[in-house]
XYZ file of C-alpha atoms in Angstrom:
774
model
C 11.519 -173.661 87.399
C 13.670 -176.487 88.753
C 13.648 -176.533 92.555
C 17.292 -176.448 93.610
C 19.899 -174.164 95.097
C 20.863 -172.665 91.700
C 17.289 -171.511 91.035
C 16.978 -170.099 94.518
C 20.278 -168.194 94.368
C 19.210 -166.487 91.135
C 16.289 -164.995 93.033
C 18.017 -164.424 96.354
C 21.222 -162.698 95.222
C 19.374 -159.940 93.444
C 17.174 -159.464 96.504
C 20.123 -159.235 98.874
C 21.952 -156.733 96.686
C 18.788 -154.684 96.362
C 18.251 -154.554 100.106
C 21.778 -153.322 100.751
C 21.646 -150.762 97.945
C 18.217 -149.472 98.909
C 17.627 -146.730 101.517
C 14.600 -148.697 102.769
C 16.534 -150.676 105.373
C 18.014 -147.496 106.894
C 14.611 -145.755 106.790
C 13.045 -148.695 108.668
C 15.758 -148.505 111.318
C 15.038 -144.800 111.749
C 11.281 -145.458 111.904
C 11.852 -148.169 114.487
C 13.750 -145.737 116.691
C 11.048 -143.086 116.439
C 8.249 -145.628 116.949
C 9.735 -147.011 120.125
C 9.923 -143.567 121.708
C 6.114 -143.440 121.738
C 5.828 -146.332 124.210
C 4.875 -144.999 127.611
C 6.803 -147.723 129.398
C 10.170 -147.242 127.694
C 12.717 -146.775 130.521
C 14.118 -143.251 130.548
C 16.669 -143.319 133.370
C 17.979 -140.309 135.164
C 21.576 -139.277 134.917
C 23.763 -141.116 137.334
C 26.682 -143.445 137.796
C 26.928 -146.194 135.177
C 27.857 -149.742 136.131
C 28.018 -153.071 134.317
C 27.001 -156.459 135.673
C 27.628 -159.859 134.128
C 24.617 -162.065 133.522
C 23.678 -165.133 131.462
C 20.327 -165.186 129.685
C 18.898 -168.635 130.516
C 16.651 -168.472 127.433
C 19.507 -168.160 124.906
C 22.637 -169.174 126.814
C 24.209 -165.819 125.938
C 26.785 -164.390 128.302
C 25.827 -160.717 128.505
C 26.426 -157.522 130.410
C 23.623 -155.382 131.811
C 24.317 -151.647 131.734
C 22.897 -150.118 134.920
C 22.336 -146.499 135.878
C 21.936 -145.298 139.460
C 19.053 -142.802 139.399
C 18.440 -140.198 142.101
C 14.754 -141.103 142.525
C 13.938 -144.530 141.123
C 17.115 -146.303 142.151
C 19.092 -148.582 139.880
C 17.670 -149.150 136.410
C 18.880 -151.316 133.554
C 19.185 -149.384 130.319
C 20.815 -151.895 128.008
C 21.791 -155.541 127.578
C 24.963 -156.009 125.549
C 27.536 -158.707 124.910
C 30.119 -159.892 127.391
C 33.472 -160.260 125.593
C 34.799 -162.282 128.549
C 32.282 -165.097 128.056
C 34.168 -167.892 126.221
C 31.166 -168.952 124.115
C 29.375 -165.666 123.368
C 32.555 -163.533 123.112
C 30.695 -160.230 123.154
C 27.791 -161.086 120.882
C 24.042 -160.964 121.512
C 20.905 -161.933 119.606
C 17.675 -159.891 119.314
C 16.069 -161.678 122.251
C 18.955 -160.592 124.497
C 19.170 -157.042 123.207
C 15.447 -156.348 123.580
C 14.944 -158.078 126.956
C 14.221 -154.784 128.730
C 11.008 -154.417 126.737
C 9.547 -157.346 128.662
C 11.219 -156.476 131.955
C 9.828 -152.952 132.238
C 6.436 -153.290 130.571
C 4.190 -153.317 133.641
C 1.149 -153.659 131.378
C 2.143 -157.269 130.737
C 3.936 -158.102 134.015
C 2.177 -159.834 136.896
C 2.657 -157.235 139.623
C 0.920 -159.044 142.509
C -0.573 -162.483 143.260
C -3.934 -162.805 141.503
C -6.977 -165.007 142.116
C -9.325 -165.456 139.164
C -13.058 -165.963 139.435
C -13.902 -168.517 136.756
C -17.482 -167.369 136.378
C -16.661 -163.737 135.596
C -13.029 -164.071 134.544
C -12.103 -161.219 136.867
C -8.966 -161.127 138.978
C -8.609 -159.999 142.553
C -5.279 -159.138 144.143
C -3.931 -161.121 147.053
C -1.072 -160.720 149.465
C 1.728 -163.257 149.197
C 0.798 -164.969 152.500
C -2.784 -165.354 151.268
C -1.676 -166.742 147.908
C 0.797 -169.203 149.419
C -1.800 -170.380 151.931
C -4.264 -171.067 149.102
C -1.703 -173.054 147.094
C -0.362 -175.023 150.068
C -3.905 -175.663 151.299
C -4.941 -177.077 147.937
C -1.927 -179.392 147.714
C -2.441 -180.559 151.306
C -6.121 -181.259 150.693
C -5.456 -183.341 147.567
C -2.737 -185.294 149.352
C -4.998 -185.756 152.393
C -7.576 -187.426 150.169
C -4.949 -190.065 149.390
C -4.664 -188.953 145.765
C -1.289 -187.187 145.450
C -1.083 -188.425 141.869
C -3.976 -186.052 141.080
C -1.399 -183.244 141.284
C 0.342 -182.606 137.956
C 3.166 -180.168 137.229
C 4.739 -178.809 134.046
C 8.097 -177.030 134.258
C 10.565 -175.459 131.878
C 14.037 -176.901 132.479
C 14.681 -180.011 134.600
C 18.424 -179.284 134.761
C 18.000 -175.843 136.336
C 17.865 -175.330 140.091
C 14.188 -174.398 139.847
C 13.509 -177.580 137.871
C 15.355 -179.638 140.469
C 13.265 -178.088 143.251
C 10.063 -178.849 141.343
C 11.193 -182.458 140.914
C 11.885 -182.695 144.645
C 8.526 -181.142 145.547
C 6.554 -183.545 143.366
C 8.570 -186.517 144.642
C 7.877 -185.493 148.249
C 4.176 -185.059 147.497
C 4.121 -188.533 145.946
C 3.020 -187.601 142.413
C 4.825 -189.070 139.391
C 2.980 -186.782 136.965
C 5.580 -184.206 136.018
C 7.019 -183.099 132.670
C 9.201 -180.315 131.315
C 9.563 -178.479 128.038
C 11.018 -181.165 125.727
C 14.212 -180.414 123.838
C 16.726 -181.961 121.463
C 19.302 -182.281 124.233
C 17.289 -185.184 125.613
C 17.323 -186.972 122.253
C 21.066 -186.453 121.784
C 21.653 -187.728 125.319
C 19.626 -190.888 124.625
C 21.375 -191.513 121.297
C 24.741 -190.943 122.952
C 23.822 -193.259 125.801
C 22.742 -195.972 123.365
C 25.901 -195.891 121.230
C 28.604 -194.384 123.470
C 27.385 -194.718 127.045
C 27.766 -190.927 127.268
C 24.979 -188.369 127.571
C 26.775 -185.005 127.429
C 27.839 -184.654 123.799
C 28.753 -181.589 121.778
C 30.013 -180.590 118.330
C 33.347 -178.781 117.974
C 32.078 -176.462 115.245
C 34.687 -173.739 115.749
C 37.512 -176.171 114.930
C 35.797 -178.024 112.084
C 36.668 -177.476 108.449
C 33.760 -179.471 106.950
C 30.340 -179.331 108.597
C 27.208 -181.140 107.445
C 23.988 -180.114 109.163
C 21.175 -182.648 108.954
C 18.015 -180.559 109.035
C 18.919 -178.469 112.068
C 18.782 -174.658 111.795
C 22.413 -173.916 112.655
C 22.160 -170.176 112.039
C 18.603 -169.691 113.277
C 18.016 -171.761 116.396
C 20.873 -174.034 117.396
C 22.142 -174.265 120.972
C 23.653 -170.943 122.011
C 22.949 -168.925 118.825
C 25.764 -166.431 119.370
C 28.398 -169.158 119.783
C 27.197 -170.947 116.642
C 27.323 -167.772 114.589
C 30.791 -167.010 115.927
C 31.899 -170.427 114.689
C 30.312 -169.742 111.296
C 32.097 -166.391 111.104
C 35.398 -168.141 111.752
C 34.791 -170.390 108.728
C 34.174 -167.295 106.608
C 37.124 -165.452 108.084
C 39.680 -163.280 106.344
C 41.786 -163.802 104.262
C 40.034 -166.896 102.915
C 37.219 -169.247 103.683
C 38.619 -171.984 105.874
C 35.534 -174.131 106.239
C 32.813 -175.842 104.227
C 29.181 -175.927 105.326
C 26.519 -178.172 103.814
C 22.870 -177.946 104.805
C 20.537 -180.883 104.224
C 16.890 -179.848 104.522
C 13.794 -179.293 102.427
C 13.675 -175.478 102.434
C 16.110 -172.755 101.385
C 16.483 -171.490 104.928
C 18.932 -168.908 106.246
C 21.407 -171.705 106.951
C 20.874 -173.258 103.510
C 21.343 -169.919 101.750
C 24.603 -169.304 103.627
C 25.923 -172.829 103.056
C 28.456 -173.864 100.425
C 26.089 -176.671 99.442
C 22.366 -177.022 99.983
C 21.144 -180.572 99.477
C 17.415 -179.998 99.038
C 15.675 -183.161 100.202
C 12.118 -184.228 100.805
C 10.939 -183.360 104.327
C 11.887 -185.876 106.988
C 14.441 -187.821 104.900
C 17.577 -186.367 106.507
C 18.221 -189.493 108.601
C 18.020 -191.735 105.533
C 20.588 -189.554 103.782
C 22.961 -189.871 106.758
C 22.732 -193.660 106.429
C 23.228 -193.466 102.658
C 26.428 -191.521 103.322
C 27.493 -194.292 105.711
C 26.813 -196.797 102.932
C 28.924 -194.827 100.444
C 31.840 -194.495 102.871
C 31.729 -198.240 103.520
C 31.493 -199.145 99.825
C 34.361 -196.804 98.919
C 36.396 -197.942 101.947
C 36.771 -194.347 103.098
C 35.930 -194.908 106.760
C 38.427 -194.823 109.634
C 39.607 -198.417 109.808
C 41.104 -198.132 113.297
C 37.994 -196.526 114.796
C 35.711 -199.132 113.247
C 37.967 -202.006 114.325
C 37.723 -200.776 117.913
C 33.916 -200.580 117.767
C 31.188 -203.166 118.351
C 28.437 -204.266 115.979
C 29.938 -203.130 112.676
C 30.724 -206.543 111.199
C 28.625 -209.716 111.109
C 29.126 -212.224 113.901
C 27.565 -215.643 113.241
C 23.839 -215.231 112.615
C 24.032 -211.628 113.798
C 24.009 -209.070 110.973
C 26.097 -206.038 111.750
C 25.729 -202.379 110.802
C 27.800 -202.803 107.628
C 25.543 -205.494 106.180
C 22.395 -203.717 107.357
C 23.321 -200.382 105.776
C 24.606 -201.809 102.490
C 21.390 -203.804 102.154
C 18.867 -201.127 103.081
C 20.455 -197.749 102.237
C 21.996 -198.037 98.789
C 22.918 -194.647 97.408
C 20.716 -194.837 94.321
C 17.654 -195.933 96.264
C 17.970 -193.300 98.981
C 18.765 -190.483 96.556
C 15.614 -191.264 94.587
C 13.481 -191.579 97.726
C 14.824 -188.307 99.216
C 14.623 -186.463 95.900
C 18.277 -185.420 95.776
C 20.752 -185.640 92.858
C 22.884 -188.746 93.294
C 26.056 -187.011 92.121
C 25.672 -184.280 94.763
C 25.116 -186.860 97.498
C 28.262 -188.734 96.470
C 30.309 -185.527 96.155
C 29.210 -184.412 99.633
C 30.079 -187.808 101.137
C 33.517 -187.941 99.536
C 34.276 -184.427 100.723
C 33.240 -185.344 104.256
C 35.309 -188.536 104.236
C 38.448 -186.814 102.962
C 38.257 -183.607 105.025
C 40.747 -183.260 107.864
C 38.285 -182.117 110.546
C 34.767 -182.987 109.431
C 31.695 -183.278 111.630
C 28.059 -184.215 111.002
C 25.554 -182.330 113.132
C 22.072 -183.278 114.301
C 19.875 -181.189 116.525
C 16.530 -179.541 117.091
C 14.242 -179.418 114.100
C 12.919 -176.199 112.604
C 9.894 -176.527 114.888
C 12.258 -176.811 117.911
C 10.991 -180.316 118.563
C 13.375 -182.858 120.136
C 13.934 -184.751 116.890
C 13.785 -188.469 116.198
C 16.194 -190.692 118.099
C 17.088 -193.013 115.208
C 18.002 -190.004 113.031
C 20.389 -188.833 115.772
C 21.869 -192.342 115.994
C 22.406 -192.309 112.212
C 24.378 -189.057 112.456
C 26.470 -190.408 115.350
C 27.211 -193.515 113.264
C 28.393 -191.285 110.404
C 30.734 -189.462 112.770
C 32.024 -192.783 114.099
C 32.869 -193.916 110.557
C 34.746 -190.660 110.081
C 36.665 -191.412 113.279
C 36.197 -187.908 114.666
C 34.896 -188.770 118.143
C 37.051 -187.081 120.759
C 39.092 -185.248 118.130
C 39.363 -181.513 117.329
C 36.545 -180.475 115.050
C 34.520 -183.595 115.804
C 32.056 -184.958 118.356
C 33.209 -184.307 121.912
C 32.150 -185.476 125.351
C 31.667 -182.619 127.797
C 33.151 -182.800 131.269
C 30.475 -183.300 133.949
C 29.262 -180.044 135.474
C 30.498 -179.972 139.094
C 27.035 -179.428 140.550
C 25.806 -180.850 143.843
C 22.418 -182.535 144.020
C 19.915 -180.346 145.848
C 17.146 -182.848 146.460
C 15.676 -186.236 145.753
C 13.802 -186.849 142.504
C 12.621 -190.356 143.324
C 8.887 -190.679 143.856
C 8.147 -192.875 146.878
C 4.879 -194.189 145.523
C 3.350 -197.294 144.012
C 0.951 -195.144 142.029
C 0.914 -195.780 138.317
C 1.873 -192.611 136.408
C -0.457 -191.257 133.755
C 2.126 -192.062 131.074
C 3.546 -195.592 131.155
C 7.335 -195.212 131.581
C 7.840 -198.435 129.627
C 6.631 -196.666 126.479
C 9.980 -195.362 125.251
C 13.155 -194.495 127.113
C 12.181 -191.014 128.292
C 8.879 -190.297 130.035
C 9.247 -186.513 129.627
C 6.272 -186.058 127.342
C 3.969 -183.188 128.370
C 1.683 -183.836 125.400
C 1.120 -187.488 126.302
C 0.691 -186.500 129.945
C -1.930 -183.883 129.084
C -3.857 -186.210 126.767
C -3.904 -188.951 129.404
C -5.170 -186.505 132.021
C -7.926 -185.285 129.686
C -8.965 -188.866 128.952
C -9.034 -189.630 132.671
C -7.116 -192.837 132.051
C -6.139 -194.327 134.377
C -7.321 -191.315 136.406
C -7.851 -187.563 136.147
C -6.092 -184.677 137.873
C -7.344 -182.042 140.293
C -4.469 -179.573 140.456
C -2.157 -178.350 137.700
C 1.041 -176.412 138.429
C 2.499 -174.448 135.505
C 6.007 -173.366 136.516
C 7.267 -171.267 133.605
C 7.321 -172.384 129.979
C 3.931 -170.823 129.031
C 2.605 -174.245 127.999
C -0.785 -172.891 126.905
C 1.047 -171.069 124.106
C 4.107 -173.274 123.513
C 2.261 -176.556 123.832
C 3.835 -178.456 122.163
C 0.191 -178.935 121.060
C -1.168 -175.671 122.400
C -4.846 -176.509 122.003
C -4.466 -179.633 124.135
C -2.694 -177.678 126.877
C -5.390 -175.016 126.951
C -8.125 -177.652 127.130
C -6.298 -179.335 130.007
C -6.006 -176.060 131.907
C -9.667 -175.177 131.392
C -10.890 -178.610 132.528
C -8.638 -178.968 135.580
C -10.402 -177.825 138.782
C -7.459 -175.772 140.110
C -4.658 -174.310 137.989
C -1.667 -172.336 139.275
C 0.678 -170.373 137.014
C 4.083 -169.174 138.207
C 5.043 -166.616 135.584
C 6.517 -163.119 135.224
C 3.896 -162.215 132.613
C 0.177 -162.027 131.997
C 0.688 -164.670 129.336
C -1.596 -167.284 127.803
C -1.062 -169.661 130.727
C -1.918 -166.939 133.244
C -5.146 -166.221 131.369
C -6.562 -169.670 132.203
C -5.077 -170.067 135.691
C -7.061 -169.746 138.917
C -4.057 -168.533 140.886
C -1.326 -166.445 139.215
C 1.911 -165.895 141.127
C 4.393 -163.231 139.907
C 7.906 -164.555 139.374
C 11.074 -162.689 138.530
C 12.534 -161.840 135.147
C 16.080 -163.165 134.725
C 17.488 -159.681 135.316
C 15.788 -159.343 138.709
C 16.117 -162.730 140.384
C 18.252 -165.759 141.174
C 18.422 -168.677 138.764
C 20.705 -170.741 136.580
C 21.071 -172.669 133.349
C 23.241 -175.535 132.147
C 25.158 -176.262 128.933
C 23.428 -175.112 125.726
C 22.645 -177.772 123.139
C 25.672 -178.960 121.170
C 28.265 -177.008 123.162
C 31.712 -178.621 122.873
C 32.435 -177.769 126.521
C 30.334 -177.891 129.670
C 28.943 -174.485 130.555
C 26.974 -173.160 133.517
C 25.187 -169.801 133.699
C 24.043 -167.917 136.763
C 21.810 -164.873 137.020
C 21.207 -162.755 140.119
C 19.052 -159.802 141.145
C 20.364 -156.690 139.405
C 17.266 -154.501 139.570
C 13.693 -154.873 140.791
C 11.207 -153.833 138.136
C 8.310 -155.584 139.919
C 8.755 -155.311 143.704
C 6.371 -158.185 144.515
C 7.902 -160.689 142.104
C 9.550 -163.732 143.714
C 11.966 -166.256 142.277
C 10.006 -169.336 141.170
C 12.288 -171.440 143.328
C 11.502 -169.287 146.366
C 7.786 -169.865 145.797
C 8.324 -173.640 145.773
C 10.448 -173.457 148.933
C 7.851 -171.381 150.782
C 5.039 -173.721 149.749
C 7.083 -176.695 150.986
C 7.682 -174.920 154.296
C 3.943 -174.387 154.731
C 3.203 -178.031 153.975
C 5.707 -179.170 156.593
C 6.633 -182.792 157.326
C 8.457 -184.768 154.674
C 7.799 -182.103 152.032
C 9.549 -179.403 154.066
C 12.354 -181.848 154.848
C 12.855 -182.533 151.128
C 13.333 -178.803 150.415
C 15.235 -177.532 153.477
C 16.641 -174.327 151.994
C 15.837 -170.754 153.039
C 15.853 -169.262 149.540
C 17.173 -169.618 145.997
C 20.420 -167.890 146.821
C 21.199 -170.626 149.345
C 20.117 -173.317 146.871
C 22.516 -171.999 144.245
C 25.332 -171.567 146.761
C 24.970 -175.214 147.824
C 24.625 -176.423 144.246
C 27.812 -174.698 143.046
C 30.096 -175.426 146.012
C 32.655 -177.124 143.771
C 32.905 -174.076 141.474
C 34.628 -171.916 144.074
C 33.531 -168.896 146.068
C 29.854 -168.252 145.414
C 30.142 -164.456 145.499
C 32.833 -164.548 142.820
C 30.810 -166.974 140.708
C 27.707 -164.799 141.013
C 29.682 -161.746 139.939
C 31.263 -163.532 136.988
C 27.904 -165.226 136.154
C 29.364 -168.284 134.428
C 31.563 -171.344 134.779
C 33.007 -172.995 131.681
C 35.018 -176.174 131.225
C 38.608 -174.910 130.818
C 39.275 -176.669 127.516
C 37.629 -179.244 125.236
C 38.142 -182.904 126.142
C 40.291 -184.008 123.209
C 41.610 -187.548 123.311
C 40.344 -191.132 123.594
C 36.747 -191.351 124.785
C 35.781 -193.715 127.553
C 32.771 -195.534 126.117
C 30.604 -196.548 129.047
C 28.634 -199.106 127.062
C 28.174 -202.795 127.985
C 31.045 -203.675 125.623
C 33.229 -200.712 126.561
C 33.328 -199.686 122.886
C 31.406 -197.520 120.471
C 28.353 -199.604 119.606
C 26.888 -199.501 116.109
C 24.559 -202.186 117.453
C 23.421 -200.861 120.805
C 23.875 -203.571 123.394
C 22.710 -201.045 125.968
C 19.313 -200.752 124.287
C 19.169 -204.488 123.708
C 19.864 -205.329 127.356
C 17.447 -202.689 128.636
C 14.501 -203.845 126.533
C 15.383 -207.518 126.929
C 15.309 -207.038 130.685
C 11.855 -205.508 130.468
C 10.587 -208.224 128.130
C 12.022 -211.333 129.803
C 12.199 -213.485 126.651
C 12.776 -212.992 122.881
C 9.127 -213.501 121.914
C 7.916 -210.822 124.307
C 10.773 -208.555 123.205
C 9.667 -208.755 119.583
C 6.071 -207.933 120.538
C 7.257 -205.091 122.792
C 9.300 -203.494 119.999
C 6.313 -203.746 117.666
C 3.979 -202.211 120.270
C 6.408 -199.307 120.736
C 5.945 -198.586 117.041
C 9.527 -199.298 115.990
C 9.655 -200.251 112.324
C 11.858 -202.996 110.895
C 11.456 -205.438 113.769
C 14.288 -206.737 115.932
C 16.762 -206.530 113.034
C 16.549 -202.723 113.064
C 15.492 -201.869 116.608
C 19.011 -201.657 118.047
C 20.738 -200.232 114.959
C 20.586 -196.723 113.489
C 17.884 -196.809 110.844
C 15.386 -194.509 109.165
C 11.648 -194.470 109.671
C 9.242 -192.282 107.727
C 7.770 -189.402 109.766
C 4.428 -190.168 111.371
C 2.811 -187.455 109.237
C 3.395 -189.591 106.144
C 0.723 -191.989 107.380
C -1.799 -189.120 107.522
C -1.260 -187.963 103.962
C -4.204 -188.708 101.691
C -6.946 -187.111 99.680
C -8.183 -185.150 102.666
C -4.751 -184.002 103.865
C -2.517 -183.816 100.759
C 0.181 -181.437 102.057
C 2.648 -181.217 104.930
C 3.017 -178.352 107.397
C 6.576 -177.498 108.489
C 8.058 -174.711 110.611
C 10.241 -171.710 109.787
C 12.470 -170.658 112.710
C 14.195 -167.309 113.091
C 16.374 -165.406 115.542
C 13.623 -162.767 115.376
C 11.127 -165.118 117.021
C 11.243 -167.391 120.074
C 9.956 -170.737 121.252
C 9.722 -172.330 124.684
C 10.770 -169.356 126.816
C 10.036 -165.647 126.882
C 7.757 -164.267 124.191
C 8.800 -162.293 121.161
C 9.450 -158.630 122.035
C 7.997 -155.515 120.349
C 11.369 -154.804 118.755
C 11.508 -158.324 117.318
C 8.026 -157.845 115.851
C 9.128 -154.574 114.284
C 12.064 -156.150 112.459
C 10.143 -159.175 111.143
C 10.276 -159.342 107.328
C 7.059 -159.241 105.326
C 7.739 -162.863 104.390
C 6.764 -163.763 107.978
C 4.267 -161.066 108.987
C 2.271 -158.988 106.506
C 0.136 -155.885 107.073
C 1.336 -155.801 110.717
C -0.859 -158.726 111.784
C -1.188 -161.419 109.099
C 0.806 -164.632 109.328
C 2.610 -165.380 106.055
C 3.132 -168.959 104.925
C 5.312 -170.143 102.070
C 4.497 -172.559 99.287
C 6.338 -173.704 96.188
C 4.910 -171.994 93.044
C 4.238 -175.327 91.337
C 2.254 -176.610 94.324
C 0.274 -173.368 94.430
C -0.444 -173.637 90.685
C -1.821 -177.155 91.140
C -4.118 -175.856 93.897
C -5.137 -172.744 91.891
C -3.605 -170.443 94.481
C -1.747 -167.193 93.854
C 0.646 -164.811 95.573
C -1.126 -162.847 98.293
C -4.143 -165.162 98.601
C -5.571 -165.598 102.091
C -5.706 -169.304 102.874
C -6.708 -171.562 105.746
C -4.386 -174.403 106.688
C -6.276 -177.201 108.466
C -4.931 -180.183 110.396
C -6.446 -182.621 112.861
C -4.969 -180.450 115.642
C -6.229 -177.031 114.544
C -5.944 -174.419 111.817
C -4.059 -171.313 110.694
C -5.277 -168.459 108.535
C -2.452 -166.840 106.614
C -1.350 -164.851 103.599
C 0.308 -166.938 100.903
C 3.836 -166.210 99.683
C 5.188 -168.153 96.718
C 8.786 -169.177 97.294
C 10.955 -171.160 94.887
C 13.066 -172.310 97.836
C 10.142 -174.201 99.391
C 9.821 -177.938 98.821
C 6.855 -178.973 96.689
C 3.903 -180.283 98.668
C 4.789 -178.416 101.868
C 3.364 -175.348 103.628
C 5.968 -173.505 105.700
C 4.806 -171.375 108.642
C 6.868 -169.228 111.043
C 7.015 -170.180 114.718
C 6.815 -167.803 117.670
C 3.927 -165.610 116.479
C 0.208 -165.518 117.237
C 0.240 -164.561 120.902
C -3.063 -163.706 122.587
C -1.218 -161.815 125.320
C 1.813 -159.517 125.860
C 0.240 -156.204 124.861
C -0.764 -154.538 121.625
C 2.760 -154.609 120.170
C 2.824 -158.439 120.290
C -0.761 -159.653 120.720
C -2.552 -160.729 117.552
C 0.548 -160.604 115.363
C 0.112 -163.633 113.129
C -1.061 -167.035 114.357
C 0.436 -169.713 116.603
C 2.088 -172.583 114.709
C 1.582 -174.800 117.762
C -2.192 -174.522 117.315
C -1.980 -176.540 114.072
C 0.977 -178.846 114.681
C 0.067 -182.437 115.466
C 2.204 -184.049 118.148
C 3.154 -187.714 117.983
C 5.571 -189.790 120.078
C 8.972 -191.002 118.935
C 8.785 -194.796 119.220
C 12.147 -195.358 120.898
C 12.827 -192.184 122.871
C 9.219 -191.675 123.993
C 9.626 -187.914 123.490
C 7.046 -185.830 121.620
C 7.801 -184.832 118.023
C 5.974 -182.372 115.801
C 8.311 -181.663 112.891
C 5.675 -182.368 110.216
C 1.874 -182.381 110.149
C -0.489 -183.462 107.372
C -2.728 -180.556 106.330
C -5.215 -179.358 103.777
C -5.327 -175.846 102.323
C -8.335 -173.803 101.271
C -8.531 -170.310 99.796
C -10.652 -168.062 102.001
C -10.202 -164.577 100.532
C -8.379 -162.481 97.936
């Protein structure tokens, strides 16, 4: 069977019609309802007054409403999380993670209900009071600092833009340790690409007002930005009385987004950036680009000995060559490009990969270049610059220290690389660490290379986990401190990835499921107070409520903001964009990057060596232009590792935040989880035939990072030579409804570093496959 969209649709349409015609789906929904009633911890509130409170889920960016009931005995209880129609992005919608949030909130079997101290020898926990726990943590930090080794303190946090993340930055800066990282995300890559070419870091895509959308390998309908807002935009394209928009998906697998798209351009894994540049080449050859926008830009045409973007792209990304390399039909590539060039409001979208990794910076630059050729920057339906969030700084993030960080900041533009930080600490080069703070994020599960994070935690003398749950990180921590769920504490979140307008979310205490839980920010403030001196001075606030009130002063009355739960930029910023680049123009050739690296190098010879040492391919000719580089996994392919491992995202699973809920496990299809506990991986039938593998075989997928054992599903929509595994499964914690369901993708994914951004990437991993049973 030929591997293309036509072959896939033949299989998929019959399946979809069968599902809707069959009573099975309705029977499963009924079974799910009955099954959930058997959980002892399901909240059964008393009769009482019903109230609604606005809240924003920081994990999904969804504006929601919590339905609360005032009970006569137990006090206020939350009984439901539903959509908030007043939220301008979510508009009343929710995703499974929002709707089932109460299953994590109220399950005291998996919540940390009191501070815990673990005995490493026996693995047993003993309960502590909060004063005892805070004294232990503050005493440890003070002792390490007293020894003159503050850099031996390392911290990993979840979101550097949140108030809690800002407090953690301030705490580490005051302690004098530069060794801090956060959960990496695609927003950082888009910000760096935007900074390089536009001098702007807060970019978004005006999907709702686009009529022609091309997605380059990002799961628009599965895991993109605020999922509800993206799906609302998609629904508007499919609106009655006629379809008003066109969606094309460029990726290697027939994903949910690909199956819903008007065109699926099935490419070889990791070639999406090359296809974006081939489209640029076609638009230039056919003279279909926006002449005025290009004329106002910098670096498009040749100037003296300097070769501009036009010459570079026409030389290196000819349509025939790229189509053959990416494995796509040339006529479809040309048709897609012409449609994009001629559409009134077209936009090309880049974003997080299917594995939720940050993506490769040069691929993002290629997509921005394509949008610049279209001339859609600052226009309805195009690429927009968000207004700055009116937030006040709440501390200093500058480390007053001459200590060399574990990860050299000169290696790439962004030093936020928890994987590189962990590997350096394990190697003890240039030094080791004595204390590890895990502030949310469940790094021992999420990784990004989970095995490395677990090894780091087990080998560090003192590990502290601030978490609401008895999760994988808590299981290896010496001190576990209970923090609040987002429905029971203060916290905030900033604009979701790709949002066309700036957006701020606030959550406040609505109920108290775990009386001893504290806001993570409050824990940091109380530790700073105990340490005293410059540390206490750096974090002078009484509690998180005061922190948030100070931070949001410019958004109006704090009580009103807390009740509304969100602030949104009034309208998109349509109009001419102020390019804050060295030239004051859109830069196809990034003078910003050139000046930055030239300043570090000092002279051209050193600059050339520096670019080569960073791992940038193509030398100086390509380093400051959008270009394509083969994924690092391609170098690992060989006789021992002949296949690639790629991820399958879903709204039914999660990554980077709270774990999957029991309800989400229940509604997983058998193409992700079989027999209630077996991970299911997909493989193209032809690839399976060559390996003598069959439907339902149990196989082991091995990489240099780890392995997965899974049940094999043959799928015509899978690219040949690739094994596709779901993300978000394989927990070793969170109770019997979640624990042991499948295996953790992050245990097998190999993490490498993007040469220019310096961020970790793990989109593809070279693997081998062996039949183990069946």
